[in-house]
Amino acid sequence: MKTSTKDIEQRMARFNDVCRKSGAKLTHQRLEIFHEVAQTADHPDAETVFQGVRRRMPTLSLDTVYRTLWWLKELGLIKTLGPPRERARFDANLSRHHHFVCVQCGLTRDFYSESFNKLKLPESIQSIGHAEMTQVEVKGICQQCAVKQKTGV
Ligand SMILES: [Zn+2]
Ligand SMILES: [Zn+2]
């Protein structure tokens, strides 16, 4: 699933801005890798980003993709979800949002909810740690997987 052109433009503008302010070198590689994450709503992992960018940059290595993605995260340009490092997925949507995760194929999609943003947390959380924000993860079966199940493919 593609991100809207307006969102992609905003993300690329922010990328340029943050790079300039942090004094980071804006290389063609970095730009291509960020663009790959910015243009999709799929929350890709490093491997998937690598496959996408490699089509345009055949000399690119997976290692470079890893290092660049974590560098983008340090700069606050993308977020990660899932367990850190090995299979982490990357998200260029920095607005407040929640996730629907398909338990069968791993599809992850953003959705927005004012009421979820304002969820009241149980006090028991204080004994675990200090909460900074709440992001709801809804688990279920996506439409495509539901169709597959029904037709038995
Ligand atoms: Zn699915
Ligand atoms: Zn997301």
CSV table of C-alpha atoms and ligand atoms in Angstrom, one decimal:
chain,number,residue,atom,x,y,z
A,1,MET,CA,0.0,0.0,0.0
A,2,LYS,CA,1.3,3.4,-1.0
A,3,THR,CA,1.4,6.5,1.1
A,4,SER,CA,-0.4,9.6,-0.4
A,5,THR,CA,1.8,11.9,-2.4
A,6,LYS,CA,1.2,14.7,0.0
A,7,ASP,CA,2.5,12.6,2.9
A,8,ILE,CA,5.5,11.5,1.0
A,9,GLU,CA,6.4,15.1,0.1
A,10,GLN,CA,6.0,16.2,3.7
A,11,ARG,CA,8.3,13.3,4.9
A,12,MET,CA,10.9,14.1,2.3
A,13,ALA,CA,10.9,17.8,3.2
A,14,ARG,CA,11.3,16.8,6.9
A,15,PHE,CA,14.2,14.5,5.9
A,16,ASN,CA,16.0,17.3,4.1
A,17,ASP,CA,15.4,19.6,7.0
A,18,VAL,CA,16.6,17.3,9.7
A,19,CYS,CA,19.7,16.3,7.7
A,20,ARG,CA,20.6,19.9,7.1
A,21,LYS,CA,20.1,20.9,10.8
A,22,SER,CA,22.1,17.9,12.1
A,23,GLY,CA,24.9,18.5,9.6
A,24,ALA,CA,24.5,15.0,8.2
A,25,LYS,CA,25.7,14.4,4.7
A,26,LEU,CA,22.8,13.9,2.4
A,27,THR,CA,23.9,11.1,0.2
A,28,HIS,CA,22.0,9.5,-2.7
A,29,GLN,CA,21.9,6.2,-0.8
A,30,ARG,CA,20.4,7.7,2.4
A,31,LEU,CA,17.8,9.5,0.3
A,32,GLU,CA,16.8,6.4,-1.5
A,33,ILE,CA,16.6,4.3,1.7
A,34,PHE,CA,14.5,6.9,3.5
A,35,HIS,CA,12.3,7.3,0.4
A,36,GLU,CA,11.6,3.6,0.4
A,37,VAL,CA,10.3,3.7,3.9
A,38,ALA,CA,8.5,7.0,3.4
A,39,GLN,CA,6.5,5.8,0.4
A,40,THR,CA,5.0,2.7,1.9
A,41,ALA,CA,2.4,2.1,4.6
A,42,ASP,CA,3.7,-1.5,5.0
A,43,HIS,CA,6.0,-1.0,7.9
A,44,PRO,CA,8.8,-2.9,6.1
A,45,ASP,CA,11.7,-4.7,7.8
A,46,ALA,CA,15.3,-4.0,6.7
A,47,GLU,CA,15.4,-6.9,4.3
A,48,THR,CA,12.3,-5.6,2.5
A,49,VAL,CA,13.7,-2.1,2.3
A,50,PHE,CA,16.9,-3.6,0.9
A,51,GLN,CA,15.1,-5.5,-1.8
A,52,GLY,CA,13.1,-2.4,-2.8
A,53,VAL,CA,16.1,0.0,-3.1
A,54,ARG,CA,18.4,-2.6,-4.7
A,55,ARG,CA,16.4,-2.5,-7.8
A,56,ARG,CA,17.5,1.1,-8.3
A,57,MET,CA,20.9,0.7,-6.7
A,58,PRO,CA,22.4,-2.7,-7.4
A,59,THR,CA,25.7,-2.0,-5.5
A,60,LEU,CA,23.8,-1.4,-2.2
A,61,SER,CA,24.6,-3.8,0.7
A,62,LEU,CA,22.1,-5.1,3.3
A,63,ASP,CA,24.6,-3.9,6.0
A,64,THR,CA,24.4,-0.3,4.7
A,65,VAL,CA,20.6,-0.5,4.8
A,66,TYR,CA,20.7,-1.6,8.4
A,67,ARG,CA,23.1,1.1,9.4
A,68,THR,CA,21.1,3.8,7.6
A,69,LEU,CA,17.7,2.7,9.0
A,70,TRP,CA,19.1,2.9,12.6
A,71,TRP,CA,20.7,6.2,11.8
A,72,LEU,CA,17.3,7.5,10.6
A,73,LYS,CA,15.8,6.3,13.8
A,74,GLU,CA,18.5,8.2,15.9
A,75,LEU,CA,17.6,11.3,14.0
A,76,GLY,CA,13.9,10.8,14.8
A,77,LEU,CA,12.8,10.4,11.2
A,78,ILE,CA,11.4,7.0,11.5
A,79,LYS,CA,10.2,4.8,14.3
A,80,THR,CA,10.6,1.1,14.9
A,81,LEU,CA,8.1,-1.5,16.0
A,82,GLY,CA,8.5,-5.1,17.1
A,83,PRO,CA,11.5,-6.6,18.8
A,84,PRO,CA,14.7,-4.6,18.3
A,85,ARG,CA,17.4,-5.2,15.8
A,86,GLU,CA,17.0,-8.5,13.9
A,87,ARG,CA,13.4,-8.3,12.7
A,88,ALA,CA,12.5,-4.7,13.6
A,89,ARG,CA,10.1,-3.0,11.2
A,90,PHE,CA,10.3,0.7,10.3
A,91,ASP,CA,7.6,3.3,10.2
A,92,ALA,CA,7.9,6.8,8.6
A,93,ASN,CA,4.5,7.9,10.0
A,94,LEU,CA,5.3,10.1,13.0
A,95,SER,CA,1.8,11.3,13.6
A,96,ARG,CA,-0.1,9.8,16.6
A,97,HIS,CA,-1.5,6.5,15.4
A,98,HIS,CA,-2.3,2.9,16.2
A,99,HIS,CA,-1.7,-0.4,14.5
A,100,PHE,CA,-3.7,-3.2,13.2
A,101,VAL,CA,-1.5,-6.3,12.9
A,102,CYS,CA,-2.6,-9.5,11.1
A,103,VAL,CA,-1.6,-12.5,13.2
A,104,GLN,CA,-1.3,-14.6,10.0
A,105,CYS,CA,0.7,-12.7,7.5
A,106,GLY,CA,2.1,-9.9,9.7
A,107,LEU,CA,0.5,-7.1,7.7
A,108,THR,CA,0.7,-3.9,9.7
A,109,ARG,CA,-1.5,-0.9,9.0
A,110,ASP,CA,-2.0,2.5,10.7
A,111,PHE,CA,-5.3,3.7,11.9
A,112,TYR,CA,-6.3,6.8,13.9
A,113,SER,CA,-8.5,7.1,16.9
A,114,GLU,CA,-9.0,10.1,19.2
A,115,SER,CA,-10.5,8.0,21.9
A,116,PHE,CA,-7.5,5.6,21.9
A,117,ASN,CA,-5.2,8.6,22.2
A,118,LYS,CA,-6.9,9.5,25.4
A,119,LEU,CA,-7.0,6.0,26.9
A,120,LYS,CA,-6.9,6.0,30.7
A,121,LEU,CA,-4.1,3.7,31.9
A,122,PRO,CA,-4.5,1.4,35.0
A,123,GLU,CA,-2.6,2.6,38.0
A,124,SER,CA,-0.8,-0.7,38.2
A,125,ILE,CA,1.4,0.5,35.3
A,126,GLN,CA,3.2,2.9,37.8
A,127,SER,CA,4.8,-0.1,39.5
A,128,ILE,CA,6.2,-1.2,36.1
A,129,GLY,CA,7.4,2.2,34.9
A,130,HIS,CA,6.6,5.7,33.7
A,131,ALA,CA,4.3,5.7,30.7
A,132,GLU,CA,5.1,8.2,28.0
A,133,MET,CA,2.5,7.4,25.4
A,134,THR,CA,-0.1,4.8,24.5
A,135,GLN,CA,-0.1,3.0,21.2
A,136,VAL,CA,-2.8,0.4,20.7
A,137,GLU,CA,-2.1,-2.7,18.7
A,138,VAL,CA,-5.1,-4.5,17.4
A,139,LYS,CA,-4.5,-8.1,16.4
A,140,GLY,CA,-6.7,-9.9,14.0
A,141,ILE,CA,-7.0,-11.4,10.5
A,142,CYS,CA,-6.6,-9.1,7.6
A,143,GLN,CA,-9.1,-9.1,4.7
A,144,GLN,CA,-6.8,-10.9,2.3
A,145,CYS,CA,-6.1,-13.7,4.8
A,146,ALA,CA,-9.8,-14.0,5.6
A,147,VAL,CA,-10.6,-14.5,1.9
A,148,LYS,CA,-7.8,-17.1,1.7
A,149,GLN,CA,-9.2,-18.9,4.7
A,150,LYS,CA,-12.7,-19.0,3.2
A,151,THR,CA,-11.6,-20.2,-0.2
A,152,GLY,CA,-9.1,-22.7,1.3
A,153,VAL,CA,-6.2,-21.5,-0.8
B,1,ZN,ZN,-3.1,-11.3,6.8
B,2,ZN,ZN,2.5,2.8,11.9
